[in-house]
Amino acid sequence: MLERLTELEDKALAELEQAAGQADLKAWKVKYLGRSAELATITAGLRDLSKEERPAVGRRANEVKNALEKAYEAHFESLRAETLDRSLREERLDVTLPGRSVSHGRVHPANQTLRQIYAIWAEMGFQIYLSREVESDEYNFTLLNMPEYHPARDMWDTFHTTEPGVLLRTHTSPGQIHVMRERAPEPIRVILPGMCYRYEQITARSEIQFNQVEGLAVGRHITFADLKGTLNAFARRMFGQEVRTRFRAAHFPFTEPSAEMDIECFICGGEGCQVCKRTGWLEILGCGMVHPIVLHNGGYDPQVFSGFAFGMGTERITMLKYGIEDIRYFWGNDLRFLEQF
Amino acid sequence: MKVPISWLKDFVDIDLPIEELVHRMTLAGLEVEQVRYVGLPLPEGKFEGHTSGHRQVETNITGLAWDPDKIVVGEVLEVMPHPNADRLVLCRLDDGQKEHIVLTGAPNLFPYKGEGPLDKPLKVAYAREGACIYDGHKPGLELMTLKRTKIRGVESNSMACSEKELGISDDHEGIIILDDDAPVGMPLVDYMGDAVFDIAITPNIARNANILGIAREVAALTGAELKEPSYDIAMDGPPIKGRVMLEIRNPDLNPRFVLGLIEGVKVAPSPYWIQRRLRLAGMRPINNIVDATNYAMLEIGEPLHAFDYDVLVKRAGGRPLTIFTRLAEPGERLTTLDEVDRVLDEFTVLVADKAGALSIAGVMGGAESEVNENTTNMLLEGAAWNFINIRRTIAAQKLSSDAAYRFERGVHPAMAERGVRRGLALVARLAGGIIAEGLVDEYPLPPVDPTIEITPNDVERLLGIRLEAEEMADILRRLAFVVEVDGQTLRATTPDHRLDIGQGVVGLADLVEEIARVYGFDRIPETQIADTIPPQYGNPLLEHEERVRDLLVGLGLQEVVTYRMTSPEREARILPPQAPPDDRPYIRLANPIASDRVVMRHSLLASVLEIVERNSRVRERISIFEIGPVYLVGENGGLPEEPLRLVIALSGPRAIPSWQGSDVEPMDFYDLKGLVDALFAGLQLRAVRHEPVEHPTFHPRKCARILLGEQQLGVLGEVHPKVVERYDLPGAPLVAADLDMAAILAIIPESHTVQSVPAFPPVLEDLAVVVDEDVPAGAVENVLWLAGEPLLVGVRLFDLYRGEQVGRGKKSLAYSLVYQASDRTLTDNEVVKIRAKVIKRLESELGAKLRD
Ligand SMILES: [Zn+2]
């Protein structure tokens, strides 16, 4: 029996030497160390042996088992090391093959710009106030110091509805009246974003609907100098710290004095180019001190309160920023356009 | 408004370079959109800007400079026939240096052909060899350089120019014949070089829609003196009084009416300088009397109307001539100058005599009483009209004119008399005649020219700058206000040419604007708001909306933003042909821009499906969403509700085929449901459930509504095949969700409680049950949760099997279950108990059988 065990050990160790891979190794383990291996059978058969034989055979069987297990461990380790070694040496990827595609979501560019603008104004304490798109003539015009037949109404090409006195807002300015009437006499700092409508042919340069962001600050000590400081701070955040601005006198019925803020063309650096029509300046927004009649209509005493307001078309800003040449891309929603943002 | 600088210089001296002047005007609210150089040298590309000291170009600059050495005043001494060509003539021309023979085909020289040396030589614009001018024979503006050529055997190296060739107008009918006083040999640019500003006139500066108004602004901006024209004129004829009566019936519509009379005029073409100025200002010269009235209007801003006095006398039929201004009678008609027979509205104001209407007041004259080439006696009207009524009139008659352009923006009644006086003086100068003594002037409703009190404190309060009272007064006086300064208080009276200054606090703001504008916005400092910070409200709904947007983008969806105008026909495409139509009322446009954009949409889904359709031509796989309003009219009309909707649409393969073998099966209901569930989970609205529902847009058996409690939050499903057919789509299944965004935003919790991470190991176990086909999986899952609580913490369906092994009409659902206690490791015994309970309830409630 003892010889048998030695034979078994030799045979097993010899076979282990031949085991070339994980599969061989596994089979070897089943064959020599498994439940039904000969060694296990011998161990199980110990009780059938004579008392004299039993201790020696038992000890020897145990020795063989330990030796085989140890050899197995060693062989397993060396095989693993060899496999790893080989994989490090031989396996490789073509890193230029494309990666697995993922579905990539994006915010619409018009809303990306709005979010950027919201964030800048939020930091300056201007919160967002939303109001309706289908408006009354009263809020869109009359309360903004444009009574019926006022020539200034010609400045807006208006979509009217079949309901008398109901129109599509031509600007977000009606929101000024809404927010003032809601909050008077508290001071106000809000921006009023949203979709506006103009009766215009749709061309590369003009759209029937467009996002506008209006701003309104009302308080007891607000000045035109504050307007300049605040809008310049915005311009520097939006267009770069180096951007230069200028304020041109302009006319809006709901502000006085009124101005238009131009920024130095960031495409040509003010040298004059196609985009700025060779003027060196880009018209970015209209602004001014809130007209006393508008303050009054909002519930503020214009002798005590003052305020400034501004408004900008945000698709135009997006177009300037990305060199977009056709405003129709925005609502056309061609994925080949949208996927570039 | 086109303003030749030469004309401007009649009223104000200008020392500044043109570019600098343009810059100052633009910053002060007179936006110069274009400068067209007509002879004067163009700036060298760019120039020094005012505020910046930086190289800037303000304005669109065009035009042609006339070389002073090559383009001069010449004198045609004789016009001779061309030896070989009937349609050409040869001119003997003196250019101040020597005589030349110049070849031309200008028809306006033909009358002089063969007359021998002219008694009165003709002054012309002469271009020498090498001069750069526009090619008169080519359309548009094409530059050419004069070269020596031979035309029909006669050598030619120079020419007498037309207006087109010099860039004055597009007239190439004949050559320019200058006025007799033009000095021969003088460089033409010195004689009549010009530059024309095209200035945008906003409604608040309507008073500046004339040369004098712009000159006044220039004077205010540069500090130069304004040279007002004289309104003192020689009135040597018999008095007008008694010859013409006047009656104003509606003073509120016609606050003033002035008539002057000039007799013995001789109609002829205007002198060249008048014609040139009119053309540069954008008007066509007609004859001296019409030109004189137009010239006066352009110059001081009062539109004038000229009647043939003799026609009116004849119409009066021997009775005294009376002019009325009155409202049109019902059905009254008038044939206007443009030869349109018009039915007049009841609000139309007419100038009339006893025989009937003569003109639509302030807008357009009638054909009969108009001046013509035979007119000798002329009645000149200057008046003031209610601008709102003028606007109503031109809107109703779809009619416009240079006069209406001004009257609809408001012209001060004081200008009526000035206009008539200036007009009469110009007629007399251009067409001769004697002006009757006096004017007939009815002025029933003089406006009040506001007097405003303003102090440096007012300016400081609104502008944030401290000015001295005298500095403010100086600015206002430059704008022709009459100002008294009393210590720190100014009393400024509005000049009687403007109507835009209000009373009280409005007038104050008006004056502050005038001061700011002339002082210069660029000189006002930048400050930060010092006023108290307002109460902070935030905008939770918008914040939620942005969160939804972020979640959806994170889930791989592309956002779109669509047009909100559509047509009922376009929206009907989301319904199968036999479905009952959407009969809710629309917000309908009164003036749609296109026949397919006539209403505000009811359905965001319809908008988004159009985008799917459009992109299906360029993209195989589409996964998009939009958040946007729809417009729902209430029962009583008026302003609509504008609730936000959220639409998600998926079409095409789950993944784009790739070298690794992607899952390219079409996206289906469950792809969409996965997204929707992930959205609600992200919003911490985990209790939403899906129930089958029928909706006309969707497949009747593949549509669910989403509920939270009893509140419906929207539907999702596979779009009905008959709806898909109505779109130009490649045919892949189209799945979409149409959710009530407004409702969702309202219920998103502001915050939620987080569960502790378990400290004890979970027990994992699989369970497969067989149920009847019509038992919904949701019901099985429901029972699992109810029976398994509180130790069951995870349920995941990992297999759904139908087939022989489970029998017909049956299905097997295999779940992976997670049991977990927060305070201990579960024992086998506990797990066995829950499992038994779960199985028992599945059996008793759903007739489920355990599958092994
Ligand atoms: Zn540029």
PDB file of N, CA and C in Angstrom, chain B residues 3 7 77 87 152 161 208-209 341 357 428 455 475 483 565 571 657 753 810 830:
ATOM      1  N   VAL B   3     -30.068 113.175 -45.865  1.00  0.00           N
ATOM      2  CA  VAL B   3     -29.659 114.543 -45.577  1.00  0.00           C
ATOM      3  C   VAL B   3     -28.340 114.858 -46.278  1.00  0.00           C
ATOM      4  N   TRP B   7     -26.745 120.795 -47.791  1.00  0.00           N
ATOM      5  CA  TRP B   7     -28.010 121.420 -47.369  1.00  0.00           C
ATOM      6  C   TRP B   7     -27.964 121.726 -45.872  1.00  0.00           C
ATOM      7  N   LEU B  77     -19.570 125.383 -75.689  1.00  0.00           N
ATOM      8  CA  LEU B  77     -19.651 126.624 -76.463  1.00  0.00           C
ATOM      9  C   LEU B  77     -20.473 126.448 -77.731  1.00  0.00           C
ATOM     10  N   ARG B  87     -27.025 109.907 -84.093  1.00  0.00           N
ATOM     11  CA  ARG B  87     -27.432 109.890 -82.685  1.00  0.00           C
ATOM     12  C   ARG B  87     -26.327 110.407 -81.760  1.00  0.00           C
ATOM     13  N   ARG B 152     -16.802 106.037 -84.047  1.00  0.00           N
ATOM     14  CA  ARG B 152     -17.209 106.375 -85.420  1.00  0.00           C
ATOM     15  C   ARG B 152     -16.272 107.403 -86.032  1.00  0.00           C
ATOM     16  N   CYS B 161     -20.711 114.619 -68.184  1.00  0.00           N
ATOM     17  CA  CYS B 161     -21.265 113.495 -67.421  1.00  0.00           C
ATOM     18  C   CYS B 161     -22.751 113.626 -67.134  1.00  0.00           C
ATOM     19  N   ASN B 208     -37.259 115.704 -36.133  1.00  0.00           N
ATOM     20  CA  ASN B 208     -36.006 115.832 -36.873  1.00  0.00           C
ATOM     21  C   ASN B 208     -36.081 115.242 -38.279  1.00  0.00           C
ATOM     22  N   ALA B 209     -37.278 114.925 -38.721  1.00  0.00           N
ATOM     23  CA  ALA B 209     -37.399 114.367 -40.070  1.00  0.00           C
ATOM     24  C   ALA B 209     -37.346 115.504 -41.089  1.00  0.00           C
ATOM     25  N   ASP B 341     -59.993 106.064 -57.166  1.00  0.00           N
ATOM     26  CA  ASP B 341     -61.270 106.591 -56.705  1.00  0.00           C
ATOM     27  C   ASP B 341     -61.545 105.970 -55.339  1.00  0.00           C
ATOM     28  N   ALA B 357     -65.060 117.541 -51.931  1.00  0.00           N
ATOM     29  CA  ALA B 357     -63.741 117.270 -51.356  1.00  0.00           C
ATOM     30  C   ALA B 357     -62.635 117.702 -52.307  1.00  0.00           C
ATOM     31  N   ALA B 428     -41.770 131.878 -55.077  1.00  0.00           N
ATOM     32  CA  ALA B 428     -41.473 133.173 -55.694  1.00  0.00           C
ATOM     33  C   ALA B 428     -40.060 133.187 -56.275  1.00  0.00           C
ATOM     34  N   THR B 455     -34.117 120.241 -11.676  1.00  0.00           N
ATOM     35  CA  THR B 455     -32.978 120.643 -10.850  1.00  0.00           C
ATOM     36  C   THR B 455     -31.830 119.654 -11.055  1.00  0.00           C
ATOM     37  N   ILE B 475     -27.263 123.061 -22.261  1.00  0.00           N
ATOM     38  CA  ILE B 475     -27.650 121.954 -23.152  1.00  0.00           C
ATOM     39  C   ILE B 475     -29.064 122.174 -23.682  1.00  0.00           C
ATOM     40  N   VAL B 483     -34.971 128.765 -21.355  1.00  0.00           N
ATOM     41  CA  VAL B 483     -34.659 128.326 -19.997  1.00  0.00           C
ATOM     42  C   VAL B 483     -34.408 129.517 -19.083  1.00  0.00           C
ATOM     43  N   MET B 565     -46.385  78.122 -33.717  1.00  0.00           N
ATOM     44  CA  MET B 565     -47.519  78.369 -34.611  1.00  0.00           C
ATOM     45  C   MET B 565     -47.639  77.184 -35.544  1.00  0.00           C
ATOM     46  N   GLU B 571     -51.809  69.696 -37.150  1.00  0.00           N
ATOM     47  CA  GLU B 571     -52.005  69.000 -35.882  1.00  0.00           C
ATOM     48  C   GLU B 571     -52.906  67.776 -36.046  1.00  0.00           C
ATOM     49  N   PRO B 657     -25.694  50.398 -35.739  1.00  0.00           N
ATOM     50  CA  PRO B 657     -24.860  49.218 -36.001  1.00  0.00           C
ATOM     51  C   PRO B 657     -23.382  49.580 -35.901  1.00  0.00           C
ATOM     52  N   THR B 753     -36.037  61.978   1.656  1.00  0.00           N
ATOM     53  CA  THR B 753     -35.222  61.372   2.704  1.00  0.00           C
ATOM     54  C   THR B 753     -34.412  60.225   2.106  1.00  0.00           C
ATOM     55  N   LYS B 810     -50.338  30.700 -21.024  1.00  0.00           N
ATOM     56  CA  LYS B 810     -49.625  30.930 -19.755  1.00  0.00           C
ATOM     57  C   LYS B 810     -48.310  31.658 -20.056  1.00  0.00           C
ATOM     58  N   GLU B 830     -35.931  32.569   8.259  1.00  0.00           N
ATOM     59  CA  GLU B 830     -36.749  33.752   7.969  1.00  0.00           C
ATOM     60  C   GLU B 830     -37.043  33.826   6.470  1.00  0.00           C
TER      61      GLU B 830
END
